[in-house]
Amino acid sequence: MAGAPRPGGRSAKVRAAVLGAALAELVDAGYHGLTLDGVARRAGVHKTTVYRRWGTRETLLLDAIRERAQTHVPIPDHGSLRADLFDLARAAIANLRTPEVGALVRAAVALAPHDPAVARAGTAFWSERLGVDGTVVERAVARGEITGTDPREVIEAVLGPPYFRVLVTGEAVSDAFLRRVVDRVVDGLPKPGRR
Amino acid sequence: MAGAPRPGGRSAKVRAAVLGAALAELVDAGYHGLTLDGVARRAGVHKTTVYRRWGTRETLLLDAIRERAQTHVPIPDHGSLRADLFDLARAAIANLRTPEVGALVRAAVALAPHDPAVARAGTAFWSERLGVDGTVVERAVARGEITGTDPREVIEAVLGPPYFRVLVTGEAVSDAFLRRVVDRVVDGLPKPGRR
């Protein structure tokens, strides 16, 4: 994994070029067709740069998806749990629906049972990412909107149903659906005589 | 798709043998290695029987997963929405974790964007299945436990998070996790000053 190079520096530019090339190469060549040599060629950098800095396909793709999530799925802070969860889910699903992230996630789902390196990279990514996403829940607890609850599991409750649609059932994920998912997570099911 | 043969009859036995062989062949040969000839050989039936009755790999696998869900994920009726949702989720996840269903679902996730027949079969299966699963929600509305709500979306709220764990994050799905998922779906998030 690369360190945290100065943004805008030469090192940061190389990193951005390589991570972008990794996702593009994944879409074009498929998971098993992706090689560090191919990524280096596409990024216009020397292959030893890629080997030295990332070493394996899994490390490279883990770094690429991490970077991608950071830039495409920012952590909202609207002062409202509902608004924050909605924005987060919307951005996460838009990201999942891009060819690059779609290809990576679907390949990981198919390969994880047979390839421990893929399984480890996926679990590492989500372990970090659910912690970051959980910030919106922690802030809601701090504001007194809700009382203590597991922030990661709230994020899983919000992302689970639209991920299930995109990956498994193939049903459409509209903004209206995402609003209903968020409302259901916050409010639960409607009970008789409670308004 | 096969009709509804008399259970226990010769036709029913052939059907069960072929559907079982289809899932076993999927695990051994992979999605692209599965052929109707191979399934017929494994089931010990003539290949024209398989071609005539199912015609394509997708039709055969759709019938196999439908049958499998019917037998492995029965619709509970405990007189309690919480108990029913828990049982349903537990059986669905146990089924997903078998090698046969795991292989089928993961292959479908990977192939659906590139193969319309796979996407259609997946959507057809889930459209039926969420309707069947939704019975437990309809019964809860009829009993007055909850008021009207979309039954399918309640099932998606319950299955989404554990599917997300099994397929995407790789985190463990314990009974305790499933109980928290069900409680969150029914109750929503804990609010201050509400008990």
XYZ file of C-alpha atoms in Angstrom:
390
model
C 0.000 0.000 0.000
C 1.248 3.467 -0.851
C 1.814 6.069 1.853
C 0.134 9.484 1.832
C 2.022 11.488 -0.762
C 1.736 15.286 -0.957
C -1.342 15.987 -3.101
C -0.320 17.502 -6.409
C 3.285 16.267 -6.086
C 4.856 13.999 -8.684
C 4.340 10.991 -6.446
C 0.622 11.807 -6.036
C 0.245 12.169 -9.796
C 1.840 8.785 -10.425
C -0.366 7.237 -7.767
C -3.557 8.710 -9.263
C -2.541 7.598 -12.760
C -1.818 4.040 -11.624
C -4.990 3.669 -9.542
C -7.128 5.029 -12.390
C -5.385 2.701 -14.843
C -5.977 -0.273 -12.514
C -9.761 0.207 -12.563
C -9.833 0.904 -16.311
C -7.719 -2.193 -16.976
C -10.061 -4.269 -14.803
C -13.038 -3.245 -16.952
C -11.194 -3.994 -20.202
C -9.207 -7.106 -19.292
C -11.276 -8.645 -16.486
C -9.920 -9.657 -13.101
C -7.766 -12.521 -14.332
C -6.553 -10.566 -17.339
C -5.326 -7.665 -15.208
C -1.542 -7.619 -14.749
C 0.707 -5.076 -13.053
C 2.602 -4.768 -16.349
C -0.612 -3.918 -18.184
C -1.545 -1.330 -15.567
C 1.928 0.263 -15.729
C 1.740 0.444 -19.524
C -1.708 2.020 -19.376
C -0.643 4.538 -16.736
C 2.534 5.392 -18.666
C 4.833 4.603 -15.743
C 7.671 2.145 -15.412
C 6.540 -1.273 -14.287
C 9.037 -1.410 -11.436
C 7.202 1.596 -9.938
C 4.010 -0.430 -9.806
C 5.692 -3.600 -8.534
C 7.650 -1.744 -5.865
C 4.702 0.268 -4.594
C 1.843 -2.235 -4.773
C 3.388 -5.666 -5.388
C 0.167 -7.607 -6.046
C -3.031 -7.180 -7.986
C -5.070 -7.355 -4.771
C -3.052 -4.633 -3.018
C -3.315 -2.413 -6.084
C -7.072 -2.889 -6.453
C -7.642 -2.423 -2.721
C -5.836 0.912 -2.904
C -7.772 1.857 -6.056
C -11.190 1.145 -4.550
C -10.257 2.901 -1.318
C -9.237 6.030 -3.222
C -12.324 5.779 -5.370
C -14.666 5.525 -2.368
C -12.967 8.502 -0.722
C -13.484 10.723 -3.754
C -16.887 9.413 -4.937
C -18.622 8.706 -1.633
C -17.898 11.673 0.648
C -19.182 11.612 4.221
C -22.114 14.048 4.393
C -22.856 16.275 7.406
C -26.297 17.846 7.040
C -27.121 17.851 10.743
C -29.821 15.239 10.039
C -29.326 11.472 10.209
C -31.978 10.832 7.554
C -30.389 13.281 5.101
C -26.891 11.949 5.775
C -27.900 8.282 5.355
C -29.761 9.090 2.152
C -26.813 10.967 0.628
C -24.415 8.236 1.641
C -26.554 5.447 0.170
C -27.163 7.407 -3.011
C -23.470 8.070 -3.586
C -22.517 4.483 -2.695
C -25.020 3.035 -5.167
C -24.033 5.497 -7.915
C -20.423 4.410 -7.350
C -21.380 0.700 -7.397
C -23.130 1.267 -10.698
C -20.092 2.620 -12.506
C -18.456 0.029 -14.808
C -15.202 0.110 -12.801
C -16.619 -0.427 -9.323
C -19.323 -2.756 -10.621
C -16.681 -4.949 -12.259
C -14.523 -4.986 -9.131
C -17.315 -5.778 -6.680
C -18.846 -8.470 -8.906
C -15.468 -10.100 -9.490
C -14.803 -10.080 -5.743
C -18.195 -11.696 -5.029
C -17.445 -14.468 -7.525
C -13.822 -15.059 -6.509
C -13.767 -14.564 -2.736
C -14.635 -18.192 -1.829
C -11.774 -19.517 -3.960
C -9.166 -16.807 -3.494
C -8.162 -15.845 0.051
C -6.271 -12.724 -1.123
C -9.463 -11.385 -2.723
C -11.517 -12.226 0.363
C -8.985 -10.502 2.641
C -8.856 -7.365 0.477
C -12.658 -7.128 0.404
C -12.986 -7.552 4.147
C -10.182 -5.018 4.780
C -11.848 -2.453 2.528
C -15.272 -2.827 4.121
C -13.963 -2.931 7.650
C -12.361 0.495 7.124
C -15.175 1.866 5.037
C -18.059 0.948 7.361
C -16.109 2.649 10.160
C -15.774 5.835 8.083
C -19.438 5.741 6.977
C -20.474 5.171 10.603
C -19.371 8.735 11.408
C -22.811 9.984 10.317
C -24.419 7.715 12.931
C -21.967 8.785 15.652
C -22.771 12.421 14.923
C -26.519 11.699 15.204
C -25.924 10.102 18.604
C -23.822 13.129 19.662
C -26.635 15.464 18.539
C -29.148 13.430 20.560
C -31.159 12.389 17.474
C -30.819 8.724 18.400
C -29.347 6.886 21.368
C -26.331 4.595 21.249
C -26.408 1.909 18.579
C -23.776 0.102 16.492
C -22.896 2.645 13.769
C -21.569 0.020 11.355
C -24.732 -2.048 11.566
C -26.854 1.015 10.831
C -24.800 1.565 7.673
C -25.225 -2.119 6.766
C -28.992 -1.751 7.255
C -28.981 1.175 4.799
C -26.585 -0.265 2.185
C -27.776 -3.889 2.403
C -31.140 -3.535 0.614
C -29.917 -1.446 -2.371
C -26.802 -3.637 -2.759
C -29.133 -6.651 -2.715
C -31.139 -5.064 -5.548
C -28.173 -4.066 -7.698
C -26.197 -7.287 -7.286
C -28.796 -9.990 -6.641
C -32.387 -9.234 -7.647
C -31.622 -6.758 -10.432
C -34.524 -4.538 -9.368
C -34.223 -0.783 -9.889
C -32.907 1.435 -7.079
C -34.703 4.775 -7.265
C -34.239 7.743 -4.942
C -37.747 6.993 -3.654
C -36.672 3.454 -2.752
C -33.581 4.765 -0.937
C -35.771 7.216 1.027
C -38.065 4.377 2.090
C -35.049 2.277 3.121
C -33.676 5.127 5.254
C -37.088 5.901 6.779
C -37.566 2.219 7.636
C -34.124 2.037 9.270
C -34.833 5.131 11.369
C -38.528 4.507 12.181
C -39.072 0.742 11.923
C -42.384 -0.675 10.721
C -45.664 1.232 11.209
C -47.526 -0.020 14.312
C -51.276 0.278 14.871
C -52.319 3.145 17.175
C -48.914 4.838 17.065
C -48.572 7.962 15.086
C -39.771 -25.162 -17.212
C -41.323 -28.433 -16.091
C -44.998 -28.651 -15.158
C -46.193 -29.916 -11.763
C -45.808 -33.673 -11.867
C -47.461 -35.960 -9.329
C -45.099 -36.154 -6.335
C -43.547 -39.594 -6.106
C -44.386 -40.413 -9.713
C -41.708 -41.333 -12.235
C -41.821 -37.858 -13.725
C -41.299 -36.273 -10.296
C -38.331 -38.555 -9.649
C -36.707 -37.638 -12.950
C -37.279 -33.963 -12.216
C -35.730 -34.195 -8.744
C -32.738 -36.133 -10.109
C -32.121 -33.586 -12.876
C -32.493 -30.517 -10.640
C -30.167 -32.018 -8.038
C -27.663 -32.930 -10.755
C -27.820 -29.390 -12.169
C -26.704 -27.830 -8.867
C -24.049 -30.505 -8.274
C -22.714 -30.027 -11.804
C -22.584 -26.263 -11.272
C -20.346 -26.728 -8.223
C -18.030 -29.161 -10.047
C -17.893 -27.668 -13.535
C -18.637 -23.977 -12.917
C -21.288 -21.978 -14.715
C -19.621 -22.022 -18.122
C -18.640 -25.672 -17.809
C -22.211 -26.773 -17.086
C -23.925 -28.407 -20.082
C -27.345 -30.066 -20.388
C -25.535 -33.214 -21.594
C -23.381 -33.256 -18.471
C -26.410 -32.794 -16.230
C -28.290 -35.611 -18.010
C -25.301 -37.936 -17.619
C -25.007 -37.100 -13.933
C -28.738 -37.581 -13.338
C -28.728 -40.866 -15.268
C -31.458 -39.759 -17.685
C -31.484 -39.447 -21.454
C -30.278 -36.073 -22.675
C -33.367 -35.519 -24.821
C -35.400 -35.558 -21.590
C -33.375 -32.624 -20.291
C -33.399 -30.736 -23.594
C -37.127 -31.233 -24.096
C -38.095 -30.257 -20.581
C -35.709 -27.381 -19.825
C -34.047 -26.396 -23.116
C -31.444 -23.988 -21.713
C -28.986 -23.826 -18.848
C -30.742 -20.748 -17.439
C -34.197 -22.374 -17.441
C -32.778 -25.474 -15.782
C -30.933 -23.534 -13.082
C -33.936 -21.278 -12.466
C -36.079 -24.359 -11.869
C -33.374 -25.890 -9.661
C -33.022 -22.830 -7.419
C -36.808 -22.424 -7.208
C -37.188 -26.031 -6.051
C -34.272 -25.638 -3.689
C -35.725 -22.491 -2.071
C -39.112 -24.186 -1.670
C -37.630 -27.130 0.173
C -34.844 -25.350 2.119
C -36.511 -22.043 2.975
C -40.049 -22.870 4.129
C -42.412 -20.026 4.992
C -42.739 -19.986 8.803
C -45.982 -19.159 10.634
C -45.274 -18.654 14.337
C -47.922 -16.008 14.882
C -45.136 -13.461 15.468
C -43.562 -11.265 12.794
C -40.225 -11.164 14.588
C -40.034 -14.955 14.892
C -41.123 -15.461 11.282
C -38.625 -12.944 9.874
C -35.826 -14.459 11.942
C -36.579 -18.016 10.778
C -36.857 -16.896 7.176
C -33.551 -14.998 7.257
C -31.783 -17.834 9.019
C -32.944 -20.442 6.501
C -32.207 -18.144 3.545
C -28.648 -17.499 4.737
C -28.038 -21.189 5.526
C -29.198 -21.957 1.971
C -26.980 -19.220 0.486
C -24.027 -20.701 2.337
C -24.334 -24.152 0.796
C -21.789 -24.755 -1.997
C -24.563 -25.205 -4.593
C -26.552 -22.055 -3.909
C -23.421 -20.039 -3.143
C -21.941 -20.997 -6.517
C -25.161 -20.152 -8.352
C -25.730 -16.784 -6.691
C -22.092 -15.706 -7.033
C -21.990 -16.737 -10.690
C -25.210 -14.805 -11.325
C -23.777 -11.679 -9.641
C -20.676 -11.851 -11.831
C -22.449 -12.681 -15.109
C -25.721 -10.714 -14.984
C -24.338 -7.486 -16.516
C -22.968 -9.375 -19.527
C -25.601 -12.069 -19.968
C -29.255 -11.014 -20.300
C -30.526 -14.609 -19.864
C -28.814 -14.817 -16.467
C -30.134 -11.390 -15.442
C -33.686 -12.334 -16.470
C -33.579 -15.661 -14.615
C -32.307 -13.963 -11.447
C -34.960 -11.270 -11.554
C -37.699 -13.840 -12.269
C -36.618 -15.979 -9.316
C -36.499 -13.088 -6.878
C -39.712 -11.523 -8.074
C -41.556 -14.770 -7.257
C -39.604 -15.483 -4.123
C -39.990 -12.071 -2.474
C -43.738 -12.391 -3.068
C -43.785 -15.785 -1.339
C -41.586 -14.582 1.549
C -43.819 -11.512 1.917
C -46.610 -13.792 3.176
C -45.169 -13.518 6.699
C -45.562 -9.726 6.527
C -49.109 -9.950 5.137
C -50.054 -12.258 8.006
C -48.614 -9.779 10.530
C -50.730 -7.009 8.986
C -53.808 -9.293 9.116
C -53.116 -10.032 12.808
C -52.814 -6.292 13.505
C -49.160 -6.525 14.561
C -48.168 -3.847 12.056
C -50.138 -1.646 9.676
C -49.946 -1.793 5.880
C -46.460 -1.704 4.403
C -44.825 -3.159 1.292
C -44.224 -6.833 2.211
C -41.460 -7.327 -0.352
C -39.501 -4.334 0.889
C -39.709 -5.635 4.456
C -38.178 -8.912 3.252
C -35.483 -6.958 1.383
C -34.743 -5.018 4.589
C -34.248 -8.327 6.438
C -32.298 -10.218 3.744
C -30.250 -7.238 2.474
C -27.836 -6.875 5.419
C -26.926 -10.581 5.807
C -26.613 -11.018 2.024
C -24.335 -7.957 2.043
C -22.178 -9.658 4.686
C -22.004 -13.061 3.006
C -21.413 -11.794 -0.525
C -19.682 -8.437 -0.122
C -18.001 -7.723 3.217
C -17.289 -11.325 4.205
C -18.219 -10.607 7.819
C -19.778 -13.420 9.874
C -23.572 -13.739 10.092
C -24.465 -15.034 13.545
C -27.942 -15.691 14.905
C -27.373 -12.703 17.206
C -26.699 -10.494 14.165
C -29.872 -11.746 12.453
C -31.891 -10.985 15.596
C -30.521 -7.433 15.675
C -31.349 -7.006 11.977
C -34.938 -8.171 12.544
C -35.354 -6.020 15.672
C -34.032 -2.982 13.796
C -36.428 -3.589 10.908
C -39.399 -3.892 13.269
C -38.447 -1.181 15.782
C -36.177 1.279 13.949
C -33.367 3.068 15.768
C -33.554 3.812 19.507
C -34.748 7.375 20.136
C -34.033 9.372 23.307
C -36.902 9.435 25.817
C -38.816 6.634 24.114
C -38.849 3.253 25.715
